[in-house]
Amino acid sequence: MQREYNLIINGEKVAGGRGTFDVINPATEEVVAACPYASVDQLNSAIDAAEEAFKSWQHTSDDELKATLHRIADRIEANAEELASVIVQEQGKPMFLAQAEVGGAVAWTRYTADLEIPVEVLEDSENKRIELHRKPLGVVGSITPWNWPLMIAVWHIMPALRTGNTVVSKPSGMTPFNTLLLAEIINEEVPAGVMNIVTGESGIGSGMTSHDKIRKIVFTGSTPTGQTIMRSAASNLKRLTLELGGNDAGIILPDSDLDAIAEGIFQTAFLNMGQTCAALKRLYVHDSQYDALCEKLVAIANAQNVGNGLEEGVTFGPIQNKDQFELVKALVDDAREQGADVLCGGEPLEGKGYFYPPTIVANVTDEMRIVAEEQFGPALPVIRYSDVDEAVARANACEVGLGGSVWSADTAEAQKVALRLECGTAWVNGHAEVLPHAPFGGCKMSGFGVEFGQEGLLEYTVPQTLNINK
Ligand code: NAD
């Protein structure tokens, strides 16, 4: 029996005003369940409820806010099994990864709970005291994508609540159920109207970004949608955090210990079947080690067990949706037609489901679509270089700048090169690792603003300077 899901508006579970839409399991192409389709009137009611709830929620003490978030974390833990199972069914990732996503959601909630909101004393002299306070903004709109749906919802919602804001959430229509469950869990711990959720596509996202009662939009998704949101948010000068697409380069310095790094390169490129914003998406390898590294990556790729994430032993799931599946296929086919060598994978699996095995594409050029565009899927282009300066220039010749990495046994040298990369996070001997205490965000067209750490938390506040003449 399919579970029933509801919108949550002002603490009430309600059916969608425009009926329901089906959510598809990418491993089977069967319907997971029906998702409520909200009307624009329901969205407006949710925003009104959040605005009303803000009047008192903003005055909640720090201690109470912290305790509330810890209670929410307890409840996420208590519901971990159901959440992980729902994530596998609607998102497609293998169970171990869905469990890690739920674990991450708990860890981030607890870390955010314990962060402090500082009052800075800027001057305290005989006649004057100046303090910098941080106040909540009001209603925060959260719009999330389909790749790490629960984790990203937590990244948006928890700092908003911790700082005394109220929330209206709109998850991706591809993967809404985990976030509907999360909203139910949160509503067990907060007053009515503090946490609202509306699902549905047409008019909902745009209705949020243009609404004058929403004070901030936190958005994770593609760069074109981010640009649309930025234009729309101008109506009332909404604050924005935009976590957008990337096309992260990784550079392997000459004389690297390939045995030590090959697994890490593979795992960070194919994390979540490559559907990770800050996955390694273009791999630059020195001529002298090119063939050897390709060989090792192919061996790791061929050892993956591709299948339905609910089955034991599966390490690699399907692509989340048909459009993305078609895009990855088109990018690999295009590279092949232009003379690249597809060393493994390169063809969808037969049968039901959007299965595309891990694919290594060698002898590519920077002009090929698979290098120039974000593939956001299980196909890694491996690019040859002969000079490190040239590799850095090619890595930076890109409109986006989310992450980047440099790999070498000589970490001092790698660090120097890493600092030359134009990206929000540069890793040495790693990639795609995000942590609750390390601010994360993009530069160039990967967006602006950061999440995580105190810097991320304060993006949900507005500064107020208090200037006291004694
Ligand atoms: P998307 O931009 O298509 O959709 C993201 C969300 O925006 C969905 O909920 C969607 O319904 C909503 N949306 C679509 N049009 C809208 C509009 N006009 N106004 C308001 N909301 C709208 O992205 P996606 O396909 O779900 O996710 C994949 C993309 O997200 C990739 O480019 C990936 O790199 C990026 N991403 C970035 C990060 C990061 O932290 N930087 C994390 C995950 C994914």
Coordinates of C-alpha atoms and ligand atoms in Angstrom, one line a residue:
M1 CA 0.0 0.0 0.0
Q2 CA 1.3 3.4 -0.9
R3 CA 1.7 5.9 1.9
E4 CA -0.4 9.0 1.8
Y5 CA 1.4 12.3 1.7
N6 CA 0.1 15.8 2.5
L7 CA 1.0 19.4 2.3
I8 CA 1.6 21.1 5.6
I9 CA 0.1 24.5 5.9
N10 CA -0.2 26.2 9.3
G11 CA 0.4 23.0 11.1
E12 CA -2.4 21.2 9.3
K13 CA -2.0 18.3 6.9
V14 CA -3.9 19.2 3.7
A15 CA -4.5 17.6 0.3
G16 CA -3.2 19.3 -2.8
G17 CA -5.6 21.8 -4.3
R18 CA -4.7 20.7 -7.8
G19 CA -4.9 16.9 -7.0
T20 CA -1.7 14.8 -7.2
F21 CA 1.1 13.9 -9.4
D22 CA 3.0 10.7 -9.7
V23 CA 6.6 10.3 -8.5
I24 CA 8.6 7.6 -10.4
N25 CA 11.1 5.2 -8.9
P26 CA 14.1 5.5 -11.3
A27 CA 15.1 1.9 -10.7
T28 CA 11.8 0.4 -11.8
E29 CA 9.9 3.2 -13.6
E30 CA 7.0 2.4 -11.3
V31 CA 5.0 4.9 -9.3
V32 CA 6.4 5.3 -5.8
A33 CA 3.3 7.2 -4.5
A34 CA 1.0 10.2 -5.4
C35 CA 2.3 13.6 -4.3
P36 CA 0.0 16.4 -3.5
Y37 CA -0.1 19.2 -6.1
A38 CA -0.6 22.5 -4.3
S39 CA -2.5 25.4 -5.8
V40 CA -1.1 28.9 -5.8
D41 CA -3.8 29.8 -3.2
Q42 CA -2.4 27.1 -0.9
L43 CA 1.1 28.5 -1.4
N44 CA -0.1 31.9 -0.5
S45 CA -1.8 30.5 2.6
A46 CA 1.4 28.8 3.6
I47 CA 3.3 32.1 3.3
D48 CA 0.6 33.9 5.3
A49 CA 0.9 31.3 8.0
A50 CA 4.6 31.6 8.1
E51 CA 4.4 35.3 8.4
E52 CA 1.9 35.1 11.2
A53 CA 4.0 32.5 13.1
F54 CA 7.1 34.6 12.7
K55 CA 5.6 37.2 15.0
S56 CA 6.2 35.0 18.0
W57 CA 8.7 32.5 16.8
Q58 CA 11.3 35.2 16.3
H59 CA 11.3 35.9 20.0
T60 CA 12.0 32.3 21.0
S61 CA 15.1 32.1 23.2
D62 CA 18.3 30.7 22.0
D63 CA 18.2 27.9 24.5
E64 CA 14.7 26.9 23.3
L65 CA 15.8 27.1 19.6
K66 CA 18.8 24.9 20.3
A67 CA 16.7 22.4 22.3
T68 CA 14.0 22.3 19.5
L69 CA 16.6 21.4 16.9
H70 CA 18.0 18.7 19.0
R71 CA 14.5 17.2 19.5
I72 CA 14.0 17.4 15.7
A73 CA 17.4 15.5 15.3
D74 CA 16.2 12.8 17.7
R75 CA 13.0 12.4 15.7
I76 CA 14.9 12.2 12.4
E77 CA 17.1 9.4 14.0
A78 CA 14.0 7.6 15.2
N79 CA 12.5 7.7 11.7
A80 CA 15.8 6.9 9.9
E81 CA 14.8 3.6 8.5
E82 CA 11.6 5.0 6.8
L83 CA 13.4 8.1 5.5
A84 CA 16.3 6.0 4.0
S85 CA 13.9 3.7 2.3
V86 CA 11.9 6.5 0.8
I87 CA 15.1 8.2 -0.4
V88 CA 16.1 5.0 -2.2
Q89 CA 12.7 4.6 -3.8
E90 CA 12.3 8.1 -5.1
Q91 CA 15.9 9.1 -5.6
G92 CA 17.5 5.8 -6.7
K93 CA 20.7 5.9 -4.7
P94 CA 21.9 2.6 -3.0
M95 CA 20.7 2.0 0.6
F96 CA 24.1 2.7 2.2
L97 CA 24.2 6.1 0.6
A98 CA 20.6 6.9 1.7
Q99 CA 21.5 5.9 5.2
A100 CA 24.5 8.2 5.1
E101 CA 22.2 11.0 3.9
V102 CA 19.9 10.5 6.8
G103 CA 22.9 10.3 9.2
G104 CA 24.2 13.6 7.6
A105 CA 20.8 15.2 8.2
V106 CA 21.0 14.3 11.9
A107 CA 24.6 15.5 12.2
W108 CA 23.9 18.8 10.5
T109 CA 20.8 19.5 12.5
R110 CA 22.8 18.9 15.8
Y111 CA 25.7 21.0 14.7
T112 CA 23.4 23.9 13.6
A113 CA 21.6 23.6 16.9
D114 CA 24.7 24.3 18.8
L115 CA 26.0 27.3 16.8
E116 CA 25.9 30.6 18.5
I117 CA 24.5 33.9 17.2
P118 CA 27.0 36.4 18.4
V119 CA 26.5 40.0 19.6
E120 CA 29.7 41.8 18.7
V121 CA 30.8 44.8 20.8
L122 CA 32.4 47.2 18.3
E123 CA 33.1 50.0 20.8
D124 CA 32.8 50.3 24.6
S125 CA 34.2 53.6 25.7
E126 CA 33.3 56.1 28.4
N127 CA 30.6 57.7 26.4
K128 CA 29.6 55.2 23.8
R129 CA 28.8 51.6 23.3
I130 CA 28.2 50.1 19.9
E131 CA 26.9 46.5 19.4
L132 CA 26.3 44.5 16.3
H133 CA 23.2 42.3 16.7
R134 CA 21.8 39.7 14.3
K135 CA 18.1 39.5 13.8
P136 CA 16.0 37.0 11.9
L137 CA 14.7 38.0 8.4
G138 CA 11.1 36.7 8.5
V139 CA 9.8 34.1 6.1
V140 CA 12.5 32.0 4.3
G141 CA 11.6 30.1 1.2
S142 CA 13.6 27.0 0.6
I143 CA 13.7 25.4 -2.9
T144 CA 15.6 22.1 -3.3
P145 CA 16.8 19.8 -6.0
W146 CA 16.6 16.0 -6.5
N147 CA 20.1 14.7 -5.9
W148 CA 20.6 14.9 -2.1
P149 CA 17.0 15.9 -1.3
L150 CA 16.8 15.3 2.4
M151 CA 20.3 16.6 3.2
I152 CA 19.9 19.8 1.2
A153 CA 16.5 20.4 2.8
V154 CA 18.1 20.2 6.2
W155 CA 20.9 22.5 5.1
H156 CA 18.2 25.1 4.3
I157 CA 15.7 24.6 7.0
M158 CA 17.8 24.1 10.1
P159 CA 19.8 27.3 10.0
A160 CA 16.6 29.2 9.1
L161 CA 14.8 27.9 12.2
R162 CA 17.8 28.2 14.5
T163 CA 18.0 31.9 13.8
G164 CA 14.3 32.5 14.5
N165 CA 12.9 32.5 10.9
T166 CA 9.9 30.6 9.7
V167 CA 10.0 28.5 6.6
V168 CA 8.1 27.6 3.4
S169 CA 9.7 24.7 1.7
K170 CA 9.3 23.5 -1.9
P171 CA 11.2 20.3 -2.7
S172 CA 11.8 19.0 -6.2
G173 CA 8.8 17.3 -7.7
M174 CA 11.1 14.4 -8.6
T175 CA 11.9 13.6 -4.9
P176 CA 9.4 15.2 -2.7
F177 CA 8.5 12.5 -0.2
N178 CA 11.5 12.6 2.1
T179 CA 11.1 16.3 2.6
L180 CA 7.3 15.9 3.2
L181 CA 8.2 13.4 6.0
L182 CA 10.8 15.8 7.3
A183 CA 8.3 18.6 7.5
E184 CA 5.9 16.3 9.4
I185 CA 8.7 15.5 11.9
I186 CA 9.6 19.2 12.3
N187 CA 5.9 20.0 12.9
E188 CA 5.8 17.8 15.9
E189 CA 8.3 20.1 17.5
V190 CA 7.4 23.6 16.4
P191 CA 4.3 25.8 16.6
A192 CA 1.8 25.8 13.7
G193 CA 3.0 27.9 10.8
V194 CA 6.7 27.8 11.6
M195 CA 7.4 25.0 9.1
N196 CA 5.2 24.8 6.0
I197 CA 5.6 22.7 2.9
V198 CA 4.1 22.9 -0.5
T199 CA 4.7 20.5 -3.4
G200 CA 3.9 21.0 -7.0
E201 CA 5.6 22.6 -9.9
S202 CA 3.7 25.1 -12.1
G203 CA 3.5 28.5 -10.3
I204 CA 4.8 27.3 -7.0
G205 CA 8.6 28.0 -7.3
S206 CA 8.0 31.2 -9.2
G207 CA 5.2 32.1 -6.8
M208 CA 7.6 31.9 -3.9
T209 CA 10.5 33.8 -5.5
S210 CA 8.2 36.8 -6.5
H211 CA 6.2 36.9 -3.2
D212 CA 6.6 40.1 -1.2
K213 CA 6.2 38.4 2.1
I214 CA 9.1 36.1 1.6
R215 CA 12.3 37.8 2.8
K216 CA 14.9 35.3 1.7
I217 CA 15.2 32.5 -0.8
V218 CA 17.7 29.8 -0.3
F219 CA 18.0 27.8 -3.5
T220 CA 20.0 24.8 -4.5
G221 CA 19.8 23.8 -8.2
S222 CA 20.9 24.7 -11.7
T223 CA 22.4 27.9 -12.8
P224 CA 19.7 28.9 -15.3
T225 CA 17.0 28.5 -12.5
G226 CA 19.2 30.5 -10.2
Q227 CA 19.3 33.3 -12.7
T228 CA 15.5 33.3 -13.0
I229 CA 15.2 33.3 -9.3
M230 CA 17.5 36.3 -8.9
R231 CA 15.5 38.3 -11.4
S232 CA 12.3 37.4 -9.7
A233 CA 13.6 38.1 -6.2
A234 CA 14.3 41.7 -7.1
S235 CA 10.6 42.6 -6.5
N236 CA 11.2 43.1 -2.7
L237 CA 15.0 42.8 -2.6
K238 CA 14.9 39.3 -1.1
R239 CA 18.1 38.0 0.4
L240 CA 19.5 35.1 -1.6
T241 CA 21.7 32.2 -1.1
L242 CA 22.3 30.5 -4.5
E243 CA 24.0 27.2 -4.6
L244 CA 24.1 26.4 -8.3
G245 CA 25.7 24.1 -10.8
G246 CA 29.4 23.3 -11.1
N247 CA 31.8 21.7 -13.4
D248 CA 34.6 20.9 -11.0
A249 CA 38.1 20.1 -12.3
G250 CA 40.5 17.8 -10.6
I251 CA 44.2 18.1 -11.5
I252 CA 46.6 15.1 -10.8
L253 CA 50.1 16.5 -10.5
P254 CA 53.0 14.5 -12.1
D255 CA 54.6 11.7 -10.0
S256 CA 51.4 11.1 -8.0
D257 CA 51.0 7.8 -6.2
L258 CA 48.2 6.5 -8.3
D259 CA 47.5 3.5 -6.0
A260 CA 46.9 5.8 -3.2
I261 CA 44.5 8.1 -5.0
A262 CA 42.7 6.2 -7.7
E263 CA 39.8 5.0 -5.4
G264 CA 39.4 8.5 -4.0
I265 CA 39.2 10.0 -7.4
F266 CA 36.6 7.5 -8.5
Q267 CA 34.5 7.8 -5.5
T268 CA 34.4 11.6 -5.6
A269 CA 33.7 11.7 -9.3
F270 CA 30.9 9.1 -9.1
L271 CA 29.5 10.1 -5.7
N272 CA 25.7 9.6 -5.9
M273 CA 26.1 8.3 -9.5
G274 CA 27.9 11.6 -10.3
Q275 CA 24.8 13.6 -9.4
T276 CA 26.5 15.7 -6.8
C277 CA 26.9 19.4 -7.2
A278 CA 30.6 19.4 -6.2
A279 CA 31.6 16.1 -7.6
L280 CA 34.8 15.9 -9.6
K281 CA 33.5 16.4 -13.2
R282 CA 36.7 17.0 -15.3
L283 CA 39.8 15.1 -14.6
Y284 CA 43.1 16.5 -15.8
V285 CA 46.0 13.9 -15.8
H286 CA 49.6 14.5 -16.8
D287 CA 50.8 12.7 -19.9
S288 CA 53.2 10.6 -18.0
Q289 CA 50.5 8.9 -15.9
Y290 CA 47.5 9.2 -18.2
D291 CA 47.2 5.6 -19.3
A292 CA 48.0 4.1 -15.9
L293 CA 45.4 6.2 -14.1
C294 CA 42.8 5.4 -16.8
E295 CA 43.4 1.7 -16.3
K296 CA 43.0 1.9 -12.6
L297 CA 39.7 4.0 -12.9
V298 CA 38.3 1.4 -15.4
A299 CA 39.1 -1.4 -13.0
I300 CA 37.2 0.3 -10.1
A301 CA 34.3 1.2 -12.4
N302 CA 34.0 -2.4 -13.6
A303 CA 33.9 -3.6 -10.0
Q304 CA 30.7 -1.7 -9.2
N305 CA 27.5 -3.6 -8.7
V306 CA 24.9 -1.6 -10.6
G307 CA 21.3 -2.2 -9.6
N308 CA 18.2 -1.3 -7.6
G309 CA 19.4 0.4 -4.4
L310 CA 17.1 -1.6 -2.3
E311 CA 19.0 -4.8 -3.2
E312 CA 21.8 -6.1 -1.0
G313 CA 25.3 -5.5 -2.3
V314 CA 24.3 -2.8 -4.9
T315 CA 27.0 -0.1 -5.0
F316 CA 25.7 1.9 -7.9
G317 CA 22.1 3.0 -8.6
P318 CA 20.3 4.5 -11.6
I319 CA 20.3 8.1 -12.8
Q320 CA 17.5 9.8 -11.0
N321 CA 15.3 10.8 -13.9
K322 CA 14.8 10.3 -17.6
D323 CA 15.9 13.7 -18.8
Q324 CA 19.2 13.5 -16.9
F325 CA 19.6 9.9 -18.2
E326 CA 19.1 11.2 -21.8
L327 CA 21.6 14.0 -21.2
V328 CA 24.3 11.8 -19.9
K329 CA 23.8 9.4 -22.8
A330 CA 23.9 12.3 -25.3
L331 CA 27.1 13.7 -23.8
V332 CA 28.9 10.3 -24.0
D333 CA 27.6 9.6 -27.5
D334 CA 28.7 13.1 -28.7
A335 CA 32.2 12.5 -27.3
R336 CA 32.5 9.1 -28.9
E337 CA 31.4 10.5 -32.3
Q338 CA 34.1 13.2 -32.0
G339 CA 36.8 10.6 -31.5
A340 CA 37.0 10.1 -27.8
D341 CA 37.6 6.6 -26.4
V342 CA 34.9 5.2 -24.1
L343 CA 37.0 2.9 -21.9
C344 CA 34.1 1.3 -20.0
G345 CA 30.4 1.7 -19.7
G346 CA 29.0 4.0 -22.3
E347 CA 25.7 2.3 -23.0
P348 CA 22.6 2.2 -20.9
L349 CA 21.7 -1.2 -19.3
E350 CA 18.9 -3.2 -20.9
G351 CA 15.5 -3.3 -19.2
K352 CA 13.6 -1.1 -16.9
G353 CA 15.1 1.7 -15.0
Y354 CA 17.5 4.6 -15.9
F355 CA 20.6 2.6 -15.4
Y356 CA 23.8 3.9 -16.9
P357 CA 27.0 2.2 -15.7
P358 CA 30.0 4.2 -14.5
T359 CA 31.7 5.4 -17.7
I360 CA 35.3 6.6 -18.2
V361 CA 35.8 8.7 -21.4
A362 CA 39.4 9.2 -22.5
N363 CA 41.2 11.2 -25.1
V364 CA 38.6 14.0 -24.9
T365 CA 39.2 17.7 -25.6
D366 CA 38.1 20.7 -23.7
E367 CA 35.7 21.6 -26.5
M368 CA 33.7 18.4 -26.3
R369 CA 30.3 18.8 -24.6
I370 CA 31.2 16.2 -21.9
V371 CA 34.0 18.5 -20.7
A372 CA 32.5 21.9 -21.4
E373 CA 29.0 21.1 -19.9
E374 CA 28.1 19.8 -16.4
Q375 CA 27.2 16.1 -17.0
F376 CA 25.8 15.6 -13.5
G377 CA 25.8 11.9 -14.0
P378 CA 28.0 8.7 -14.1
A379 CA 30.5 9.7 -16.9
L380 CA 33.9 11.1 -16.2
P381 CA 36.0 12.7 -19.0
V382 CA 39.7 12.2 -18.5
I383 CA 41.8 14.9 -20.1
R384 CA 45.5 14.8 -20.9
Y385 CA 47.8 17.7 -20.0
S386 CA 51.6 18.2 -20.2
D387 CA 52.2 21.4 -18.2
V388 CA 50.7 22.2 -14.8
D389 CA 50.2 25.9 -15.6
E390 CA 48.3 24.9 -18.7
A391 CA 46.2 22.5 -16.6
V392 CA 45.3 25.3 -14.2
A393 CA 44.4 27.7 -17.0
R394 CA 42.1 25.0 -18.6
A395 CA 40.5 24.2 -15.2
N396 CA 39.8 27.9 -14.7
A397 CA 38.5 28.5 -18.3
C398 CA 35.0 27.9 -17.1
E399 CA 32.0 30.1 -16.2
V400 CA 31.2 28.1 -13.1
G401 CA 33.4 27.7 -10.0
L402 CA 32.0 25.5 -7.3
G403 CA 34.8 23.2 -6.3
G404 CA 38.2 22.0 -7.6
S405 CA 41.0 19.7 -6.5
V406 CA 44.7 19.0 -6.8
W407 CA 46.1 15.5 -6.0
S408 CA 49.7 14.8 -5.2
A409 CA 51.9 13.2 -2.5
D410 CA 53.6 16.6 -2.3
T411 CA 50.8 18.3 -0.3
A412 CA 52.7 21.6 -0.1
E413 CA 53.0 21.8 -3.9
A414 CA 49.4 20.7 -4.3
Q415 CA 48.3 23.4 -1.9
K416 CA 50.0 26.1 -4.0
V417 CA 48.2 24.9 -7.1
A418 CA 44.9 24.5 -5.3
L419 CA 44.9 28.2 -4.3
R420 CA 45.1 29.1 -7.9
L421 CA 41.9 27.4 -8.8
E422 CA 38.8 29.7 -9.2
C423 CA 36.3 27.9 -7.0
G424 CA 34.5 28.2 -3.7
T425 CA 36.2 25.1 -2.2
A426 CA 39.6 23.7 -3.3
W427 CA 40.5 20.3 -1.9
V428 CA 44.0 18.7 -1.8
N429 CA 43.8 14.9 -2.2
G430 CA 40.1 14.9 -1.9
H431 CA 37.0 16.3 -3.5
A432 CA 33.2 16.7 -2.9
E433 CA 33.7 16.6 0.9
V434 CA 31.3 19.0 2.7
L435 CA 31.4 19.5 6.4
P436 CA 29.0 21.3 8.8
H437 CA 31.8 23.6 10.1
A438 CA 33.4 24.5 6.8
P439 CA 31.6 27.3 4.8
F440 CA 30.6 26.0 1.3
G441 CA 29.5 28.0 -1.7
G442 CA 30.4 28.8 -5.3
C443 CA 32.0 31.6 -7.1
K444 CA 31.4 32.9 -10.7
M445 CA 28.2 31.4 -12.0
S446 CA 28.0 28.7 -9.3
G447 CA 26.2 31.2 -7.2
F448 CA 26.9 33.3 -4.1
G449 CA 26.5 33.1 -0.4
V450 CA 27.7 30.2 1.7
E451 CA 26.2 27.5 3.7
F452 CA 27.5 25.9 6.9
G453 CA 29.5 27.2 9.8
Q454 CA 28.7 30.4 11.5
E455 CA 29.2 32.3 8.3
G456 CA 26.5 30.2 6.7
L457 CA 24.2 30.6 9.7
L458 CA 24.4 34.4 9.7
E459 CA 23.1 34.5 6.1
Y460 CA 19.7 33.9 7.7
T461 CA 20.0 37.1 9.7
V462 CA 20.1 40.8 9.1
P463 CA 22.6 42.9 11.0
Q464 CA 21.4 45.6 13.3
T465 CA 23.9 48.1 14.7
L466 CA 23.0 49.4 18.1
N467 CA 24.7 52.7 18.8
I468 CA 24.3 53.8 22.4
N469 CA 25.4 57.3 23.6
K470 CA 25.9 56.8 27.3
Ligands
NAD1 P1 16.7 22.7 -11.1 O1 17.2 24.1 -11.1 O2 16.0 22.2 -12.3 O3 15.6 22.6 -9.9 C1 15.8 22.8 -8.6 C2 14.6 23.3 -7.9 O4 14.1 24.5 -8.5 C3 13.4 22.3 -8.1 O5 12.7 22.2 -6.8 C4 12.6 23.0 -9.1 O6 11.2 22.6 -9.1 C5 12.7 24.4 -8.8 N1 12.4 25.4 -9.9 C6 12.5 25.2 -11.2 N2 12.2 26.3 -11.9 C7 12.0 27.3 -10.9 C8 11.6 28.7 -11.0 N3 11.5 29.3 -12.2 N4 11.5 29.3 -9.8 C9 11.7 28.7 -8.7 N5 12.0 27.4 -8.5 C10 12.1 26.7 -9.7 O7 17.9 21.8 -10.6 P2 17.9 20.2 -10.5 O8 17.8 19.6 -11.9 O9 16.8 19.7 -9.5 O10 19.3 19.9 -9.8 C11 20.4 19.7 -10.6 C12 21.3 21.0 -10.6 O11 21.5 21.5 -9.2 C13 22.7 20.7 -11.1 O12 23.1 21.8 -11.9 C14 23.6 20.8 -9.8 O13 24.9 21.1 -10.0 C15 22.8 21.7 -9.0 N6 23.1 21.5 -7.6 C16 23.9 22.4 -6.9 C17 24.3 22.2 -5.6 C18 25.1 23.2 -4.8 O14 25.2 23.1 -3.6 N7 25.8 24.1 -5.5 C19 23.8 21.1 -4.9 C20 23.0 20.2 -5.6 C21 22.7 20.4 -6.9

